[in-house]
XYZ file of C-alpha atoms in Angstrom:
731
model
C 201.876 -18.046 117.374
C 202.802 -21.513 116.151
C 206.131 -21.831 114.403
C 206.000 -22.100 110.627
C 208.850 -22.406 108.186
C 206.872 -21.401 105.109
C 207.881 -18.374 103.081
C 204.640 -16.592 103.991
C 205.383 -16.850 107.701
C 208.967 -15.682 107.147
C 207.731 -12.694 105.151
C 205.311 -11.769 107.938
C 208.099 -11.846 110.500
C 210.365 -9.700 108.325
C 207.543 -7.192 107.771
C 206.879 -6.941 111.528
C 210.606 -6.554 112.199
C 210.843 -3.657 109.747
C 207.683 -2.026 111.120
C 209.034 -2.407 114.660
C 212.196 -0.560 113.615
C 210.141 2.228 112.017
C 207.995 2.722 115.135
C 210.918 2.418 117.549
C 210.226 2.462 121.285
C 206.530 3.239 120.718
C 205.798 -0.415 119.837
C 206.315 -3.711 121.674
C 206.631 -7.274 120.349
C 204.501 -10.258 121.408
C 202.172 -8.504 123.867
C 199.352 -10.699 125.224
C 195.945 -9.582 123.892
C 193.778 -11.582 126.314
C 193.698 -8.752 128.940
C 192.418 -6.364 126.237
C 189.284 -8.440 125.496
C 186.259 -9.436 127.564
C 186.725 -13.088 126.587
C 190.144 -13.000 128.340
C 191.537 -15.662 125.981
C 193.776 -15.638 122.909
C 197.414 -15.264 121.965
C 199.769 -12.293 121.576
C 199.995 -9.472 119.048
C 202.987 -9.601 116.715
C 203.394 -5.873 117.339
C 201.501 -3.797 119.916
C 201.316 -0.032 120.306
C 199.401 2.200 122.715
C 198.886 5.544 120.979
C 199.278 8.290 123.573
C 198.766 11.207 121.165
C 197.802 12.110 117.613
C 201.527 12.187 116.804
C 201.706 8.467 117.602
C 198.909 7.792 115.098
C 200.772 9.798 112.460
C 203.854 7.685 113.208
C 201.795 4.532 112.612
C 200.410 5.986 109.381
C 203.880 6.867 108.082
C 205.231 3.439 109.027
C 202.349 1.604 107.337
C 203.013 3.463 104.101
C 206.502 1.970 104.034
C 205.612 -1.467 105.379
C 202.114 -2.931 105.049
C 201.027 -5.435 107.714
C 197.617 -6.569 109.018
C 196.113 -3.950 111.323
C 193.695 -4.106 114.261
C 192.414 -1.194 116.378
C 191.102 -2.378 119.772
C 188.843 -0.408 122.117
C 187.642 -2.312 125.180
C 187.628 -5.640 123.333
C 183.973 -6.407 124.085
C 183.328 -7.640 120.553
C 186.617 -9.390 119.693
C 187.810 -13.003 119.854
C 191.569 -13.421 119.364
C 192.980 -16.705 118.071
C 195.062 -18.843 120.437
C 197.932 -18.347 117.974
C 197.598 -14.577 118.315
C 197.537 -11.897 115.625
C 200.457 -11.609 113.205
C 200.059 -7.864 112.695
C 199.961 -4.476 114.400
C 197.456 -3.845 117.216
C 196.749 -0.196 118.144
C 195.060 0.849 121.402
C 194.108 4.485 122.134
C 195.594 6.080 125.259
C 194.362 8.667 127.738
C 194.246 11.469 125.162
C 191.079 9.869 123.721
C 189.240 9.730 127.065
C 188.273 13.420 127.285
C 184.608 14.467 127.390
C 183.447 17.985 126.486
C 180.249 18.908 128.326
C 177.668 21.582 127.441
C 176.313 24.067 129.975
C 172.602 24.541 130.551
C 170.622 25.980 128.904
C 172.920 25.708 125.892
C 172.779 23.214 123.048
C 172.899 19.726 124.632
C 175.785 18.449 122.508
C 178.385 16.117 124.091
C 181.745 15.270 122.493
C 183.312 12.083 123.897
C 186.718 10.594 123.096
C 186.892 7.257 121.295
C 188.384 5.494 124.352
C 185.641 6.599 126.782
C 183.750 3.566 128.141
C 180.120 3.730 127.043
C 178.715 3.004 130.566
C 180.822 5.878 131.955
C 179.450 8.231 129.290
C 175.875 7.151 130.032
C 176.176 7.678 133.798
C 177.959 11.021 133.545
C 175.416 12.306 131.013
C 172.578 11.346 133.352
C 174.273 13.049 136.303
C 174.434 16.293 134.268
C 170.797 16.160 133.203
C 171.511 14.933 129.652
C 169.258 12.228 128.284
C 169.535 10.021 125.191
C 172.305 7.485 125.936
C 170.927 5.757 129.028
C 170.894 2.489 127.064
C 174.719 2.619 126.938
C 174.995 1.756 130.644
C 174.611 -1.903 129.692
C 177.085 -1.975 126.780
C 180.637 -2.759 127.971
C 182.404 -1.187 124.990
C 184.114 2.081 124.149
C 182.649 5.026 122.229
C 184.880 4.270 119.229
C 183.887 0.613 119.123
C 180.229 1.540 119.561
C 180.426 3.875 116.553
C 182.185 1.210 114.460
C 179.571 -1.467 115.297
C 176.566 0.876 115.703
C 176.129 -0.670 119.134
C 172.742 -0.578 120.765
C 170.279 -2.124 123.128
C 166.990 -1.578 124.968
C 165.302 -0.016 121.960
C 168.029 2.395 120.890
C 171.479 2.512 119.298
C 174.312 4.880 118.337
C 172.562 6.047 115.171
C 169.713 7.517 117.250
C 171.893 10.231 118.813
C 175.216 10.229 116.941
C 175.775 13.544 115.159
C 179.294 13.170 113.759
C 182.607 11.460 114.403
C 186.220 12.594 114.113
C 188.037 9.876 112.134
C 191.791 9.350 111.672
C 192.669 7.490 108.455
C 195.764 5.398 109.232
C 196.330 4.694 105.546
C 196.576 8.392 104.646
C 197.365 10.223 107.876
C 194.254 12.410 107.478
C 191.725 13.530 110.097
C 188.168 14.236 108.971
C 184.956 15.203 110.731
C 182.403 12.808 109.265
C 178.667 13.299 109.590
C 176.759 10.290 110.888
C 174.893 9.947 107.598
C 178.223 9.315 105.813
C 179.350 6.549 108.190
C 177.054 3.978 106.588
C 175.552 2.968 109.915
C 173.376 -0.142 109.775
C 172.253 -2.786 112.236
C 175.361 -3.654 114.267
C 177.766 -2.342 111.653
C 179.073 0.586 109.600
C 181.374 1.378 106.667
C 184.346 1.975 108.997
C 187.359 -0.136 108.023
C 190.282 -1.363 110.193
C 192.368 1.640 109.110
C 189.720 4.093 110.424
C 190.316 5.200 114.032
C 187.439 6.934 115.853
C 189.095 9.753 117.813
C 185.853 11.217 119.180
C 182.117 11.291 118.602
C 179.572 14.099 118.905
C 176.127 13.290 120.333
C 172.970 15.370 119.973
C 171.167 14.794 123.283
C 168.377 16.501 125.227
C 168.136 18.174 128.600
C 166.164 15.977 130.959
C 165.563 14.886 134.531
C 168.631 13.249 136.179
C 166.385 11.306 138.558
C 164.401 9.802 135.669
C 167.615 8.920 133.815
C 169.081 7.242 136.891
C 165.881 5.237 137.330
C 165.967 4.141 133.698
C 169.609 3.048 133.970
C 168.938 1.182 137.213
C 166.167 -0.725 135.467
C 168.483 -1.565 132.549
C 171.191 -2.834 134.907
C 168.616 -4.851 136.889
C 167.230 -6.410 133.718
C 170.669 -7.343 132.408
C 171.649 -8.965 135.707
C 168.467 -11.011 135.678
C 168.546 -12.057 132.034
C 172.223 -12.043 130.982
C 175.199 -13.935 132.411
C 178.425 -12.530 133.781
C 181.861 -14.066 133.526
C 184.056 -14.116 130.434
C 181.903 -13.399 127.373
C 181.459 -10.840 124.617
C 177.750 -10.203 124.950
C 175.377 -11.294 122.185
C 177.225 -13.524 119.733
C 174.803 -13.785 116.821
C 172.901 -10.965 115.119
C 169.130 -11.202 115.190
C 167.751 -12.293 111.801
C 165.863 -9.886 109.606
C 162.806 -8.153 111.162
C 160.136 -10.701 111.961
C 162.617 -13.561 112.227
C 162.733 -13.586 116.026
C 165.714 -13.065 118.305
C 168.886 -15.109 117.867
C 168.704 -16.236 121.502
C 165.161 -17.580 121.074
C 166.167 -19.381 117.883
C 169.142 -21.090 119.557
C 166.942 -21.977 122.508
C 164.305 -23.432 120.156
C 166.986 -25.669 118.685
C 167.656 -27.010 122.198
C 171.232 -25.726 122.367
C 171.096 -23.934 125.712
C 173.974 -25.286 127.834
C 175.786 -26.890 124.851
C 179.534 -27.166 125.606
C 182.603 -27.580 123.404
C 185.763 -27.885 125.466
C 186.133 -24.788 127.635
C 183.277 -22.886 125.931
C 179.573 -23.191 126.704
C 176.289 -21.693 125.512
C 175.005 -19.844 128.573
C 172.204 -21.440 130.598
C 170.898 -17.942 131.316
C 170.824 -16.551 127.782
C 171.259 -18.786 124.723
C 172.877 -16.029 122.615
C 175.796 -15.722 125.050
C 178.867 -17.956 124.912
C 180.956 -18.134 128.076
C 184.500 -19.408 128.285
C 186.253 -20.850 131.321
C 189.255 -19.171 132.904
C 192.415 -20.117 130.979
C 190.067 -21.431 128.276
C 190.639 -21.661 124.531
C 189.571 -19.222 121.811
C 189.411 -22.165 119.403
C 186.751 -23.762 121.610
C 184.650 -20.614 121.326
C 184.989 -20.558 117.528
C 184.158 -24.279 117.288
C 181.083 -23.794 119.490
C 179.918 -20.903 117.307
C 180.282 -23.111 114.226
C 178.427 -25.976 115.926
C 175.529 -23.717 116.913
C 175.247 -22.303 113.385
C 175.316 -25.746 111.809
C 172.604 -27.192 114.075
C 170.330 -24.162 113.710
C 170.704 -24.364 109.929
C 169.925 -28.084 109.856
C 166.982 -28.050 112.260
C 165.348 -24.683 111.564
C 166.751 -23.620 108.192
C 167.982 -20.302 109.601
C 171.476 -18.968 108.861
C 172.953 -17.068 111.811
C 175.668 -14.450 111.445
C 177.874 -13.257 114.279
C 178.614 -9.827 115.705
C 181.946 -11.051 117.081
C 185.095 -10.242 115.111
C 187.453 -13.198 114.811
C 191.071 -12.029 114.863
C 193.971 -14.180 113.678
C 191.815 -17.186 112.753
C 191.976 -19.192 109.550
C 189.478 -17.874 106.997
C 187.637 -21.200 106.865
C 187.241 -21.315 110.667
C 185.884 -17.765 110.712
C 183.487 -18.504 107.860
C 182.138 -21.568 109.701
C 181.571 -19.393 112.788
C 179.766 -16.810 110.669
C 181.924 -13.977 111.983
C 183.792 -11.058 110.465
C 187.518 -11.483 109.974
C 189.354 -8.987 112.141
C 192.272 -8.797 109.690
C 190.257 -8.674 106.520
C 189.766 -5.505 104.596
C 192.648 -3.699 106.269
C 194.503 -3.243 103.007
C 193.650 0.137 101.519
C 194.002 -1.393 98.059
C 190.707 -3.193 98.606
C 189.040 0.179 98.112
C 191.049 0.815 94.942
C 190.940 -2.343 92.887
C 187.154 -2.651 93.113
C 186.900 -5.546 95.533
C 184.999 -3.304 97.944
C 182.554 -0.708 96.603
C 183.520 2.850 97.370
C 181.348 4.552 100.001
C 180.559 8.110 101.011
C 183.127 7.678 103.775
C 185.858 6.832 101.213
C 184.969 9.904 99.163
C 185.497 12.198 102.168
C 189.150 11.179 102.517
C 189.909 11.254 98.775
C 192.186 8.935 96.780
C 195.701 7.891 97.706
C 198.639 9.591 95.990
C 199.008 8.230 92.448
C 195.523 6.710 92.337
C 193.862 6.996 88.947
C 191.100 4.523 89.667
C 189.273 6.762 92.095
C 187.169 9.665 90.961
C 188.461 13.180 91.527
C 187.884 14.648 94.949
C 185.227 17.327 95.192
C 186.960 20.178 97.015
C 183.960 22.506 97.237
C 180.210 21.777 97.249
C 178.355 22.359 93.931
C 176.875 25.806 93.321
C 173.108 26.234 93.753
C 171.035 26.214 90.550
C 169.924 29.825 91.000
C 173.566 30.979 91.245
C 174.468 29.076 88.055
C 171.512 30.619 86.224
C 172.558 34.095 87.353
C 176.109 33.527 86.079
C 174.711 32.368 82.713
C 172.695 35.571 82.470
C 175.728 37.737 83.264
C 178.448 35.995 81.257
C 176.679 33.704 78.843
C 177.463 30.057 78.287
C 181.011 28.816 78.730
C 182.984 29.120 75.498
C 180.570 31.613 73.864
C 180.640 35.396 73.478
C 177.444 37.282 74.335
C 176.571 40.297 72.198
C 174.298 43.217 73.037
C 172.655 43.176 69.587
C 171.122 39.709 70.120
C 173.062 38.247 67.190
C 173.749 34.511 67.389
C 176.691 33.749 69.671
C 179.731 32.146 68.149
C 181.895 29.604 69.844
C 185.492 30.373 70.681
C 186.775 27.864 68.119
C 184.691 29.444 65.320
C 186.052 32.884 66.140
C 189.646 31.663 66.098
C 189.139 29.874 62.766
C 187.700 32.946 60.962
C 189.749 35.718 59.412
C 189.726 38.710 61.743
C 187.213 41.252 60.517
C 186.944 44.871 61.416
C 184.512 45.231 64.288
C 182.384 48.397 64.317
C 183.108 50.531 67.333
C 181.011 53.421 68.621
C 182.450 56.871 68.128
C 184.830 58.057 70.804
C 183.798 61.286 72.513
C 186.450 63.902 73.210
C 184.992 66.014 76.018
C 187.650 68.725 75.685
C 186.875 69.209 71.936
C 183.157 69.523 72.670
C 183.786 72.180 75.275
C 186.075 74.117 72.883
C 183.381 74.083 70.198
C 180.853 75.382 72.732
C 183.144 78.291 73.669
C 183.724 79.238 69.977
C 179.958 79.174 69.385
C 179.292 81.441 72.403
C 181.911 83.990 71.259
C 180.476 84.083 67.718
C 176.953 84.671 69.103
C 178.103 87.410 71.450
C 177.150 85.461 74.594
C 179.308 86.024 77.698
C 181.747 83.240 78.603
C 181.185 81.772 82.051
C 184.067 79.827 83.560
C 182.837 77.075 85.919
C 185.356 74.761 87.582
C 182.623 72.132 87.828
C 183.050 71.537 84.121
C 186.461 70.013 84.824
C 185.121 67.621 87.472
C 183.869 64.109 86.879
C 180.082 63.968 86.997
C 179.904 62.194 90.364
C 182.289 64.800 91.865
C 180.063 67.777 91.064
C 178.085 69.654 93.634
C 174.327 69.346 93.559
C 172.848 71.905 91.163
C 176.152 72.744 89.411
C 176.208 73.830 85.792
C 176.395 71.125 83.163
C 177.192 71.102 79.479
C 174.380 69.824 77.286
C 175.520 67.933 74.208
C 173.908 65.805 71.590
C 176.796 63.427 71.003
C 176.183 59.717 71.223
C 177.647 57.526 73.930
C 178.636 53.915 73.381
C 175.817 51.867 74.918
C 178.378 49.527 76.413
C 179.943 52.393 78.332
C 179.417 52.435 82.118
C 178.395 56.088 81.773
C 175.403 55.296 79.540
C 171.842 55.231 80.756
C 168.604 54.057 79.148
C 168.291 57.210 77.032
C 171.780 57.246 75.523
C 171.563 53.533 74.846
C 168.744 54.170 72.387
C 170.222 57.253 70.683
C 168.543 59.977 72.766
C 170.278 63.082 74.055
C 171.699 63.199 77.543
C 173.633 65.508 79.761
C 176.872 64.678 81.489
C 174.958 65.192 84.700
C 173.047 62.033 83.825
C 176.192 59.914 83.620
C 176.068 58.789 87.267
C 172.890 59.137 89.278
C 173.223 58.271 92.971
C 170.480 59.248 95.372
C 172.895 58.832 98.272
C 174.899 61.905 97.252
C 174.036 64.738 99.626
C 171.701 62.524 101.700
C 172.001 63.086 105.435
C 172.312 60.199 107.864
C 169.100 59.408 109.745
C 170.545 60.396 113.085
C 171.466 63.811 111.684
C 167.876 64.465 110.632
C 166.530 64.235 114.170
C 165.972 67.599 115.779
C 168.487 68.355 118.446
C 167.010 68.397 121.937
C 168.184 71.146 124.196
C 167.685 70.305 127.858
C 168.632 72.208 130.914
C 170.885 70.398 133.441
C 168.010 70.261 135.900
C 165.726 68.533 133.354
C 168.456 66.031 132.465
C 169.010 65.224 136.134
C 165.268 64.711 136.535
C 165.190 62.282 133.625
C 168.051 60.263 135.164
C 166.250 60.123 138.503
C 163.102 58.958 136.723
C 164.937 56.214 134.845
C 166.661 55.050 138.034
C 163.328 54.931 139.855
C 161.828 52.923 136.992
C 164.669 50.373 137.237
C 164.112 50.036 141.003
C 160.399 49.499 140.474
C 161.038 46.805 137.863
C 163.597 45.044 140.073
C 161.215 45.085 143.034
C 158.298 43.838 140.954
C 156.744 40.510 142.080
C 157.074 39.389 138.470
C 160.819 38.857 139.045
C 160.573 37.315 142.507
C 162.185 33.877 142.855
C 159.370 31.315 142.757
C 161.068 28.265 141.248
C 164.310 26.714 142.557
C 165.851 23.695 140.802
C 168.541 21.609 142.550
C 170.699 19.008 140.756
C 173.492 16.678 141.839
C 172.270 16.141 145.402
C 172.584 12.763 147.125
C 174.248 13.162 150.515
C 174.128 16.939 151.078
C 172.410 17.976 154.314
C 168.679 18.350 153.451
C 168.158 20.819 156.306
C 170.863 23.078 154.884
C 169.276 22.859 151.425
C 165.890 23.771 152.890
C 167.311 26.827 154.679
C 169.108 28.024 151.555
C 166.015 27.692 149.361
C 163.897 29.535 151.949
C 166.389 32.426 151.993
C 166.192 32.748 148.206
C 162.500 32.227 147.631
C 160.616 35.493 147.232
C 163.723 37.613 146.675
C 164.224 39.372 143.341
C 166.320 37.402 140.859
C 168.367 40.561 140.360
C 169.265 41.066 144.028
C 169.114 37.554 145.524
C 172.257 36.743 147.548
C 173.498 33.876 145.370
C 177.121 34.263 146.507
C 176.114 33.928 150.153
C 174.015 30.861 149.370
C 176.969 29.355 147.522
C 179.262 29.855 150.524
C 176.705 28.255 152.847
C 176.317 25.217 150.612
C 180.071 24.743 150.205
C 180.328 24.670 153.973
C 178.745 21.201 153.899
C 181.516 18.553 153.958
C 179.831 16.616 151.135
C 179.731 19.624 148.784
C 182.857 20.096 146.719
C 181.477 22.868 144.519
C 178.152 24.717 144.221
C 177.023 26.871 141.283
C 173.962 29.140 141.392
C 172.478 30.928 138.368
C 169.285 32.933 137.902
C 167.037 32.949 134.850
C 164.261 35.371 134.036
C 161.621 35.817 135.113
C 161.659 33.840 138.380
C 163.938 30.777 138.343
C 167.156 29.911 140.222
C 169.207 26.805 139.395
C 171.528 25.246 142.005
C 174.094 22.747 140.680
C 176.018 20.784 143.323
C 179.109 18.627 142.774
C 179.412 16.266 145.712
C 182.568 14.640 146.968
C 182.955 10.899 146.390
C 183.351 8.638 149.409
C 186.072 5.985 149.018
C 186.908 4.532 152.463
C 185.995 4.542 156.161
C 187.499 3.820 159.556
C 186.168 3.395 163.084
C 186.909 6.053 165.696
C 187.415 5.606 169.424
C 183.685 6.232 169.907
C 182.961 3.184 167.700
C 181.381 5.344 164.982
C 182.429 5.202 161.324
C 184.258 8.129 159.679
C 183.671 8.236 155.885
C 186.590 9.676 153.849
C 186.866 11.042 150.326
C 189.907 10.785 148.031
C 191.654 13.670 149.803
C 191.137 12.054 153.221
C 188.495 14.598 154.301
C 185.891 13.313 156.776
C 182.539 13.547 154.993
C 180.254 12.056 157.616
C 180.146 10.311 160.988
C 177.800 7.326 160.869
C 176.447 4.653 163.141
C 177.193 1.153 161.865
C 179.493 0.091 159.005
C 179.115 1.501 155.453
C 180.132 -1.692 153.618
C 179.945 -0.091 150.152
C 183.326 1.581 150.778
C 186.777 0.123 151.476
C 187.390 -0.384 155.183
C 190.541 0.926 156.890
C 191.210 -1.551 159.704
C 192.303 -0.134 163.043
C 190.981 2.426 165.514
C 191.326 6.041 164.425
C 190.736 9.471 165.954
C 187.296 10.932 166.749
C 187.126 13.548 163.985
C 184.050 15.651 163.110
C 182.846 16.112 159.491
C 184.916 18.527 157.401
C 188.249 17.804 159.123
C 191.255 16.028 157.613
C 193.036 13.243 159.542
C 196.765 12.540 159.629
C 198.869 11.834 156.543
C 198.650 8.057 156.889
C 194.820 8.136 156.696
C 194.975 10.454 153.682
C 197.325 7.975 151.992
C 194.981 5.103 152.881
C 192.011 6.916 151.292
C 193.972 7.514 148.105
C 195.188 3.925 148.125
C 191.574 2.700 148.306
C 190.840 3.813 144.741
C 194.384 3.657 143.347
C 195.002 -0.077 143.727
C 196.054 -1.692 140.423
C 193.233 -3.432 138.574
C 194.912 -6.815 138.988
C 195.327 -6.320 142.765
C 192.105 -4.556 143.846
C 189.821 -7.646 143.661
C 192.204 -9.513 145.987
C 192.244 -6.848 148.755
C 190.012 -7.473 151.755
C 190.694 -4.231 153.665
C 193.385 -1.612 154.308
C 195.437 -1.431 157.507
C 196.596 1.603 159.540
C 198.444 0.615 162.704
C 200.319 3.837 163.382
C 201.520 7.063 161.763
C 204.008 5.115 159.624
C 202.285 1.746 159.365
C 200.212 1.617 156.168
C 199.271 -1.696 154.579
C 196.464 -4.002 153.496
C 195.224 -7.568 153.894
C 194.404 -9.887 150.985
C 191.359 -12.130 150.920
C 193.749 -15.094 151.267
C 194.832 -13.722 154.646
C 198.188 -12.429 153.376
C 199.237 -9.262 155.249
C 201.066 -6.664 153.136
C 203.043 -3.989 155.015
C 203.885 -0.798 153.085
C 205.287 1.149 156.047
C 205.490 4.925 155.894
C 203.103 6.560 153.363
C 205.910 7.495 150.959
C 206.921 5.981 147.617
C 203.705 3.924 147.734
C 203.548 3.480 143.960
C 206.898 1.671 143.705
C 206.014 -0.479 146.716
C 202.766 -1.535 145.032
C 204.637 -2.435 141.850
C 206.893 -4.756 143.839
C 203.876 -6.375 145.528
C 202.053 -6.926 142.213
C 205.195 -8.361 140.611
C 205.668 -10.731 143.515
C 202.028 -11.902 143.479
C 202.197 -12.698 139.752
C 205.107 -15.027 140.404
C 203.876 -16.709 143.579
C 200.492 -18.008 144.712
C 199.258 -15.794 147.586
C 197.646 -18.871 149.122
C 201.109 -19.900 150.330
C 202.260 -16.422 151.477
C 201.611 -15.321 155.037
C 203.084 -11.807 154.837
C 204.871 -9.401 152.470
C 206.867 -6.488 153.909
C 208.052 -3.786 151.482
C 208.439 -1.022 154.066
C 212.245 -1.087 153.671
C 212.166 -0.963 149.871
C 212.913 -4.616 149.102
C 210.156 -7.207 149.611
C 210.510 -9.625 152.501
C 208.251 -12.657 152.109
C 207.047 -14.886 154.936
C 205.611 -18.153 153.636
C 202.612 -19.607 155.393
């Protein structure tokens, strides 16, 4: 970042200093952003933080409440161009906690939940391998799931909106996590309503079960097409958004203007695809921005078409970004933009609610509105709000009218004294000479009486509002106390008690059991449930003869009694098979799912045949010739059959083959094993690196990488770190 003595620059530095103190050891100052973008150019971040957990995001949220600074959340940087001066704000990158994928199991609901940091090509390939279809197009998009949601990424006739179900969003301005339905994200062509303070933690995809072979073929075709029609190197994919439907593609428009191959400094419009801008190694981000502006200006002048860019310009002057037609990476990251009316509120804003103290936002709806039929039912039961409903259909009065009037005496129905009525009945019986019958049921509540018990008949009136009134008493008729509560359930027997009890002799019961058992055996042996269809997934290198024998042993057997465990053990005896799962489905289907081991390296045995190793050093196969798709371990090794594990040094070499640092792996030509304690590798420059015994390999690699960043390997003949400290021999 260029030095500046203005007050604005000084305030920015003070704000970053205070934010750095608040975040503590979680954040770093002046971290280069070029490695975090596909353009590989640009300056440093004023403050950089890799969030390794949700707690880290809460720490960022709390710090931003106390000290506001520009904010940028970076995924895989496939849609970002960082200024050469860098970004005078906080850059947040998600760590490993956001790379988890939750997979469904067949034949369940094909829903996949992927973390925001999962690379989209990885998600596409792993979905296809598990028989899930719907995101094959993602194999050609070099971004993360979170970035793809933010930009509604797409290609080859599909996009995120076609399968995205919901997304889990962390609001850095409020420290709130919400599950947001896709319809509320405001997805549109190459964009959404997500703001810089929204972090996509994960996304849920509604996919379909399909054929893994067909998905692999589709992805292979996509990769082939992209290699033929799109350039490699340092670029960010398509730069300009296609105009409105019917306006043609942006690449064709730029090509029509004759701008293919146009260069500005270290940036050039690709000769292979006019909508791609490539930048040279150690090039300039300013050259890219200037070339974007030049392309837009010429297209506008010659064709009258205004192009707009997908690329986010970070840390650039507003005028430069406007000329390039791109979005400002540090614009809109102030939550106040959603409060003072400069940005219209969206459905996404409403889900998170207003900030504390906000009076400009509408109140948050905590619960969904009640259905109309429920509201109507409440009106019928309780009347309108603020009014008193009366049983005599007189006009209802409002609460204010009632309070303003002088209280009047309200007529109340006569109160019935049951004990007085009974006493009068007894006096009448004595006077008439009738015998007095004492019945305890008279002292019970009506619903407590036994069926058919004596009741006292009266002619008194009951208040129609009483719960003991029925339709007759409500209109002045006579009623008995037995009519107070009528419940048909009283005395009713449960249905299972009404069935006649069967009395069977032990011999008859035993016969019934034998009959049922025989029926089960007949059903299990029925040809209807014989295995006729066997589906196998995940197979590439597994022995086809073994698969054929296993399927023959299962075919024709009953799905209930087929020896699936034995078949599983036989399959897992193949060196390529890491795990086998077998399940049966009615009426006649068996599914075999195989997880194969992944080959990573190979070495030549004494018999001059190649031994292919997996990550654990297990020998997967013995082949004629040289399998060049894997890393070679130079040197002659033992003649080991498939399924065996070589010595420790070969196991370490296999693990080293896929554990080389990203900055070092492209420089390695092959690995070296020259003895039980002689592990190493050779660079493409001819430099020989000796690691020695296969212990403490990680620290030895760190020393090698550090040394190679400081010195040009072209001038190094050998590096020996077997003793702990590097010994360099210059060539």
